[in-house]
Amino acid sequence: MLPSDEPHHHDPVVVTALRKTYSSVDAVRDITFTVRRGQITGLLGPNGAGKTTTLRSMLGLSKPTAGTALIEGRPFTTHRHPVRVVGAVLDASGAAPGHSAIEHLRTYAPLAGADDARIQTLLAEVDLTKAARLRVGKFSLGMKQRLAIATALLGDPKILILDEPGNGLDPQGMAWLRRFLRSYADGGGTVLVSSHLLTELEQVVDHVVLIASGVVIHEGTLAALLDSAPAGSAGRATLESAFLNLIEQTETHR
Ligand SMILES: Nc1ncnc2c1ncn2[C@@H]1O[C@H](COP(=O)(O)OP(=O)(O)OP(=O)(O)O)[C@@H](O)[C@H]1O
């Protein structure tokens, strides 16, 4: 690990030994990772690995059985204005189908302290200016995803947490999402994005947290991971080949 890659107490998100048990089933067993400021971190792993459970615990939507999740130094729910600290999208289909995009944003704006000018800026940022008065029921999945992101950004948070934002997006939607996340991070924002779509995320993440069966099997920069992994069939390591290789190693050492 490079010195600059070591966790610091002032990192925006620090998750330590998180565990969540439902009756007798461990949804997550032992999750520890750090999200760095100004970077895009991918929380990556197969279906059922524990990504959603981890994010819900971090946001106070689910009470962890053990462990802690600190956002800017304290539990998310203890912040005075949580929506100004973190913008989160766990489910992009939350908007009422009868509302237009602008009506939807106006419903949530007071909570976030956003005015109409902020709504217009956000609509432009997520490419929905032209669709602002269209009913959400007529939106494509990509448009719903972009509206959900705009809603999360109403309070101008510096941390963005997205659960599987690539789900159901076409290549164009995916390219838009990557550009958007990169520009948010370049502006000093911090992104945590979960996904099981390793190939789609490989092009945009700086830092990776790989989870499988409720435990972190690797954390580090994407560059270091690809450097250390054996070359795949494409002649070079990919995030997917590195992940499969790590899973194999974890299983043989179990
Ligand atoms: N409320 C619950 N009650 C019982 N088991 C649960 C509950 N929520 C999640 N689990 C289990 O915990 C494990 C982790 O689920 P989780 O949804 O966090 O995974 P995930 O990585 O987000 O997967 P996916 O990509 O499918 O969304 C799964 O085996 C799941 O069945």
Tab-separated table of C-alpha atoms and ligand atoms in Angstrom:
chain	number	residue	atom	x	y	z
A	1	MET	CA	0.000	0.000	0.000
A	2	LEU	CA	1.348	3.460	-0.892
A	3	PRO	CA	1.471	5.926	2.030
A	4	SER	CA	-1.122	8.116	0.281
A	5	ASP	CA	-3.383	5.096	-0.038
A	6	GLU	CA	-3.588	4.440	3.691
A	7	PRO	CA	-6.831	5.290	5.460
A	8	HIS	CA	-7.007	8.564	7.407
A	9	HIS	CA	-9.411	9.547	10.129
A	10	HIS	CA	-10.608	12.461	7.977
A	11	ASP	CA	-11.628	10.236	5.072
A	12	PRO	CA	-15.250	10.998	4.150
A	13	VAL	CA	-16.485	7.431	4.652
A	14	VAL	CA	-14.987	4.867	7.020
A	15	VAL	CA	-16.707	1.509	7.485
A	16	THR	CA	-15.297	-0.774	10.174
A	17	ALA	CA	-16.088	-4.440	10.856
A	18	LEU	CA	-19.678	-4.094	9.750
A	19	ARG	CA	-21.868	-7.124	10.325
A	20	LYS	CA	-25.577	-7.590	9.704
A	21	THR	CA	-27.370	-10.759	10.649
A	22	TYR	CA	-30.983	-11.511	9.727
A	23	SER	CA	-32.285	-14.206	12.105
A	24	SER	CA	-29.503	-16.734	11.559
A	25	VAL	CA	-28.241	-15.526	8.157
A	26	ASP	CA	-25.266	-13.180	7.803
A	27	ALA	CA	-26.128	-10.693	5.057
A	28	VAL	CA	-22.706	-9.148	5.665
A	29	ARG	CA	-20.107	-10.724	7.917
A	30	ASP	CA	-17.113	-8.387	8.112
A	31	ILE	CA	-16.942	-5.300	5.962
A	32	THR	CA	-14.148	-2.763	6.444
A	33	PHE	CA	-13.222	-0.124	3.873
A	34	THR	CA	-12.524	3.552	3.349
A	35	VAL	CA	-13.767	5.937	0.697
A	36	ARG	CA	-11.314	8.672	-0.306
A	37	ARG	CA	-12.231	12.273	-0.976
A	38	GLY	CA	-12.417	13.314	-4.615
A	39	GLN	CA	-12.325	9.719	-5.807
A	40	ILE	CA	-14.762	7.243	-7.271
A	41	THR	CA	-14.824	4.077	-5.192
A	42	GLY	CA	-16.538	0.954	-6.478
A	43	LEU	CA	-18.152	-1.435	-3.987
A	44	LEU	CA	-18.093	-4.420	-6.277
A	45	GLY	CA	-19.214	-7.992	-6.003
A	46	PRO	CA	-21.671	-10.579	-7.310
A	47	ASN	CA	-25.408	-10.702	-6.559
A	48	GLY	CA	-26.003	-11.397	-2.899
A	49	ALA	CA	-22.461	-10.349	-1.853
A	50	GLY	CA	-23.859	-7.813	0.615
A	51	LYS	CA	-23.538	-4.498	-1.244
A	52	THR	CA	-27.062	-3.222	-0.616
A	53	THR	CA	-26.994	-4.327	3.021
A	54	THR	CA	-23.712	-2.427	3.494
A	55	LEU	CA	-25.088	0.754	1.927
A	56	ARG	CA	-28.366	0.551	3.901
A	57	SER	CA	-26.402	0.156	7.147
A	58	MET	CA	-24.209	3.140	6.263
A	59	LEU	CA	-27.281	5.306	5.701
A	60	GLY	CA	-29.070	4.280	8.888
A	61	LEU	CA	-31.787	2.392	6.999
A	62	SER	CA	-30.772	-0.849	8.627
A	63	LYS	CA	-29.231	-1.270	12.080
A	64	PRO	CA	-25.934	-3.169	11.943
A	65	THR	CA	-25.522	-6.150	14.278
A	66	ALA	CA	-21.931	-5.015	14.876
A	67	GLY	CA	-19.416	-2.527	13.516
A	68	THR	CA	-19.606	1.133	12.567
A	69	ALA	CA	-20.066	3.285	9.496
A	70	LEU	CA	-18.873	6.875	9.827
A	71	ILE	CA	-19.675	9.580	7.318
A	72	GLU	CA	-17.527	12.684	7.796
A	73	GLY	CA	-16.591	11.352	11.220
A	74	ARG	CA	-19.979	10.328	12.563
A	75	PRO	CA	-22.987	8.118	11.901
A	76	PHE	CA	-25.017	9.447	8.979
A	77	THR	CA	-28.239	9.909	10.961
A	78	THR	CA	-26.538	12.093	13.586
A	79	HIS	CA	-25.701	14.802	11.047
A	80	ARG	CA	-27.807	17.919	11.433
A	81	HIS	CA	-28.603	18.096	7.722
A	82	PRO	CA	-27.955	14.586	6.378
A	83	VAL	CA	-29.178	15.388	2.841
A	84	ARG	CA	-26.569	18.130	2.584
A	85	VAL	CA	-23.841	15.667	3.519
A	86	VAL	CA	-24.741	12.641	1.391
A	87	GLY	CA	-26.840	12.248	-1.717
A	88	ALA	CA	-27.964	8.642	-1.965
A	89	VAL	CA	-29.837	6.668	-4.601
A	90	LEU	CA	-30.709	3.144	-3.505
A	91	ASP	CA	-33.699	2.775	-5.806
A	92	ALA	CA	-34.177	4.939	-8.870
A	93	SER	CA	-37.865	4.085	-9.291
A	94	GLY	CA	-39.061	6.160	-6.336
A	95	ALA	CA	-40.651	9.083	-8.202
A	96	ALA	CA	-44.468	9.237	-8.512
A	97	PRO	CA	-45.366	8.385	-12.140
A	98	GLY	CA	-47.992	11.136	-12.336
A	99	HIS	CA	-45.522	13.879	-11.463
A	100	SER	CA	-43.329	15.692	-13.937
A	101	ALA	CA	-39.577	15.786	-13.268
A	102	ILE	CA	-39.797	19.374	-12.084
A	103	GLU	CA	-42.757	18.630	-9.781
A	104	HIS	CA	-40.815	15.742	-8.311
A	105	LEU	CA	-37.787	17.939	-7.608
A	106	ARG	CA	-39.999	20.694	-6.155
A	107	THR	CA	-41.480	18.168	-3.709
A	108	TYR	CA	-38.049	17.335	-2.301
A	109	ALA	CA	-36.442	20.780	-2.610
A	110	PRO	CA	-37.646	22.280	0.727
A	111	LEU	CA	-36.125	19.414	2.722
A	112	ALA	CA	-32.768	20.046	1.062
A	113	GLY	CA	-33.010	23.849	1.179
A	114	ALA	CA	-32.922	24.059	-2.631
A	115	ASP	CA	-34.527	26.911	-4.585
A	116	ASP	CA	-35.890	26.936	-8.132
A	117	ALA	CA	-32.584	28.104	-9.605
A	118	ARG	CA	-30.885	25.061	-8.071
A	119	ILE	CA	-33.579	22.815	-9.593
A	120	GLN	CA	-32.930	24.301	-13.049
A	121	THR	CA	-29.169	23.827	-12.650
A	122	LEU	CA	-29.652	20.208	-11.642
A	123	LEU	CA	-32.069	19.479	-14.495
A	124	ALA	CA	-29.405	20.772	-16.898
A	125	GLU	CA	-26.662	18.788	-15.143
A	126	VAL	CA	-28.537	15.508	-15.579
A	127	ASP	CA	-29.685	16.330	-19.105
A	128	LEU	CA	-33.374	16.567	-18.274
A	129	THR	CA	-34.074	20.235	-19.087
A	130	LYS	CA	-36.108	19.310	-22.162
A	131	ALA	CA	-37.970	16.569	-20.288
A	132	ALA	CA	-38.619	18.683	-17.175
A	133	ARG	CA	-42.390	18.835	-17.763
A	134	LEU	CA	-42.824	15.278	-18.963
A	135	ARG	CA	-44.535	12.789	-16.630
A	136	VAL	CA	-42.115	10.463	-14.876
A	137	GLY	CA	-44.366	7.540	-15.894
A	138	LYS	CA	-43.174	8.104	-19.469
A	139	PHE	CA	-39.489	8.182	-18.531
A	140	SER	CA	-36.987	5.573	-19.672
A	141	LEU	CA	-34.951	3.790	-16.998
A	142	GLY	CA	-31.982	6.022	-17.793
A	143	MET	CA	-34.089	9.166	-17.356
A	144	LYS	CA	-35.443	7.859	-14.020
A	145	GLN	CA	-31.899	7.167	-12.905
A	146	ARG	CA	-30.843	10.708	-13.839
A	147	LEU	CA	-33.850	12.217	-12.032
A	148	ALA	CA	-33.004	10.184	-8.931
A	149	ILE	CA	-29.429	11.506	-9.070
A	150	ALA	CA	-30.698	15.092	-9.426
A	151	THR	CA	-32.959	14.547	-6.395
A	152	ALA	CA	-30.017	13.247	-4.377
A	153	LEU	CA	-28.016	16.351	-5.324
A	154	LEU	CA	-30.673	18.898	-4.254
A	155	GLY	CA	-28.867	19.613	-0.986
A	156	ASP	CA	-25.523	20.038	-2.796
A	157	PRO	CA	-23.872	17.141	-0.916
A	158	LYS	CA	-20.170	16.446	-1.398
A	159	ILE	CA	-20.670	12.679	-1.110
A	160	LEU	CA	-22.741	10.625	-3.524
A	161	ILE	CA	-23.729	7.018	-2.802
A	162	LEU	CA	-25.365	5.036	-5.603
A	163	ASP	CA	-26.581	1.434	-5.463
A	164	GLU	CA	-26.297	-0.322	-8.829
A	165	PRO	CA	-26.795	2.852	-10.889
A	166	GLY	CA	-25.837	1.000	-14.064
A	167	ASN	CA	-28.695	-1.510	-13.803
A	168	GLY	CA	-30.766	-1.451	-16.954
A	169	LEU	CA	-28.821	1.367	-18.602
A	170	ASP	CA	-28.056	1.145	-22.309
A	171	PRO	CA	-24.471	1.879	-23.478
A	172	GLN	CA	-25.284	5.553	-23.974
A	173	GLY	CA	-26.792	5.814	-20.487
A	174	MET	CA	-23.770	4.062	-19.031
A	175	ALA	CA	-21.387	6.422	-20.842
A	176	TRP	CA	-23.359	9.388	-19.497
A	177	LEU	CA	-23.173	7.987	-15.961
A	178	ARG	CA	-19.391	7.536	-16.180
A	179	ARG	CA	-18.893	11.076	-17.475
A	180	PHE	CA	-21.168	12.455	-14.786
A	181	LEU	CA	-19.431	10.644	-11.916
A	182	ARG	CA	-15.997	11.667	-13.195
A	183	SER	CA	-16.937	15.318	-13.378
A	184	TYR	CA	-18.537	15.212	-9.896
A	185	ALA	CA	-15.327	13.698	-8.494
A	186	ASP	CA	-13.124	16.128	-10.435
A	187	GLY	CA	-15.080	18.923	-8.752
A	188	GLY	CA	-13.981	17.565	-5.356
A	189	GLY	CA	-16.953	15.248	-4.798
A	190	THR	CA	-16.635	11.768	-3.350
A	191	VAL	CA	-18.456	8.861	-4.966
A	192	LEU	CA	-19.276	5.386	-3.667
A	193	VAL	CA	-20.960	3.269	-6.297
A	194	SER	CA	-22.008	-0.354	-5.933
A	195	SER	CA	-22.212	-2.727	-8.856
A	196	HIS	CA	-21.974	-6.295	-10.011
A	197	LEU	CA	-21.180	-5.027	-13.530
A	198	LEU	CA	-17.403	-5.077	-13.285
A	199	THR	CA	-16.664	-4.318	-16.924
A	200	GLU	CA	-18.909	-1.248	-16.944
A	201	LEU	CA	-17.315	0.138	-13.793
A	202	GLU	CA	-13.715	-0.643	-14.706
A	203	GLN	CA	-13.520	2.445	-16.890
A	204	VAL	CA	-14.484	4.870	-14.151
A	205	VAL	CA	-13.452	3.721	-10.654
A	206	ASP	CA	-10.229	4.886	-8.969
A	207	HIS	CA	-10.472	2.719	-5.898
A	208	VAL	CA	-12.066	-0.713	-5.569
A	209	VAL	CA	-13.564	-2.595	-2.650
A	210	LEU	CA	-14.289	-6.147	-3.746
A	211	ILE	CA	-16.776	-8.075	-1.665
A	212	ALA	CA	-17.932	-11.674	-1.829
A	213	SER	CA	-20.159	-13.600	0.599
A	214	GLY	CA	-20.293	-10.674	3.016
A	215	VAL	CA	-16.556	-10.051	3.399
A	216	VAL	CA	-14.090	-7.690	1.728
A	217	ILE	CA	-11.667	-9.778	-0.314
A	218	HIS	CA	-9.645	-6.832	-1.643
A	219	GLU	CA	-9.348	-3.080	-1.250
A	220	GLY	CA	-7.000	-0.785	-3.130
A	221	THR	CA	-6.517	1.294	-6.238
A	222	LEU	CA	-7.763	-0.162	-9.496
A	223	ALA	CA	-4.318	0.393	-11.021
A	224	ALA	CA	-2.548	-1.616	-8.301
A	225	LEU	CA	-5.098	-4.420	-8.539
A	226	LEU	CA	-4.680	-4.730	-12.308
A	227	ASP	CA	-0.873	-4.593	-11.977
A	228	SER	CA	-0.796	-7.410	-9.451
A	229	ALA	CA	-3.276	-9.731	-11.176
A	230	PRO	CA	-2.243	-12.341	-13.734
A	231	ALA	CA	-3.066	-11.460	-17.342
A	232	GLY	CA	-6.429	-12.791	-18.503
A	233	SER	CA	-7.331	-14.193	-21.908
A	234	ALA	CA	-7.232	-10.661	-23.355
A	235	GLY	CA	-3.487	-10.562	-22.651
A	236	ARG	CA	-3.880	-8.149	-19.751
A	237	ALA	CA	-5.668	-8.286	-16.438
A	238	THR	CA	-9.151	-6.827	-16.331
A	239	LEU	CA	-11.190	-5.993	-13.240
A	240	GLU	CA	-13.242	-9.107	-13.974
A	241	SER	CA	-10.246	-11.449	-14.359
A	242	ALA	CA	-8.623	-9.953	-11.220
A	243	PHE	CA	-11.865	-10.475	-9.296
A	244	LEU	CA	-12.265	-14.093	-10.426
A	245	ASN	CA	-8.642	-14.769	-9.569
A	246	LEU	CA	-9.109	-13.356	-6.057
A	247	ILE	CA	-12.264	-15.421	-5.518
A	248	GLU	CA	-10.377	-18.547	-6.537
A	249	GLN	CA	-7.532	-17.724	-4.114
A	250	THR	CA	-9.975	-17.030	-1.280
A	251	GLU	CA	-11.686	-20.367	-1.873
A	252	THR	CA	-8.481	-22.421	-1.965
A	253	HIS	CA	-7.264	-20.772	1.245
A	254	ARG	CA	-10.518	-21.315	3.116
B	1	LIG	N1	-34.027	-8.462	4.905
B	1	LIG	C1	-33.311	-9.556	4.706
B	1	LIG	N2	-33.642	-10.725	5.336
B	1	LIG	C2	-32.920	-11.855	5.136
B	1	LIG	N3	-31.843	-11.935	4.337
B	1	LIG	C3	-31.470	-10.831	3.678
B	1	LIG	C4	-32.178	-9.589	3.834
B	1	LIG	N4	-31.553	-8.654	3.059
B	1	LIG	C5	-30.535	-9.295	2.445
B	1	LIG	N5	-30.475	-10.588	2.814
B	1	LIG	C6	-29.480	-11.584	2.348
B	1	LIG	O1	-28.198	-11.073	2.579
B	1	LIG	C7	-27.323	-11.327	1.475
B	1	LIG	C8	-26.770	-10.034	0.929
B	1	LIG	O2	-27.796	-9.300	0.269
B	1	LIG	P1	-27.568	-7.893	-0.435
B	1	LIG	O3	-28.863	-7.465	-1.009
B	1	LIG	O4	-26.915	-6.970	0.516
B	1	LIG	O5	-26.552	-8.265	-1.581
B	1	LIG	P2	-26.115	-7.438	-2.856
B	1	LIG	O6	-24.657	-7.575	-2.963
B	1	LIG	O7	-26.664	-6.063	-2.783
B	1	LIG	O8	-26.788	-8.229	-4.017
B	1	LIG	P3	-27.551	-7.737	-5.350
B	1	LIG	O9	-26.486	-7.409	-6.340
B	1	LIG	O10	-28.322	-8.963	-5.715
B	1	LIG	O11	-28.400	-6.581	-4.963
B	1	LIG	C9	-28.142	-12.105	0.475
B	1	LIG	O12	-27.870	-13.473	0.661
B	1	LIG	C10	-29.565	-11.790	0.843
B	1	LIG	O13	-30.419	-12.860	0.509
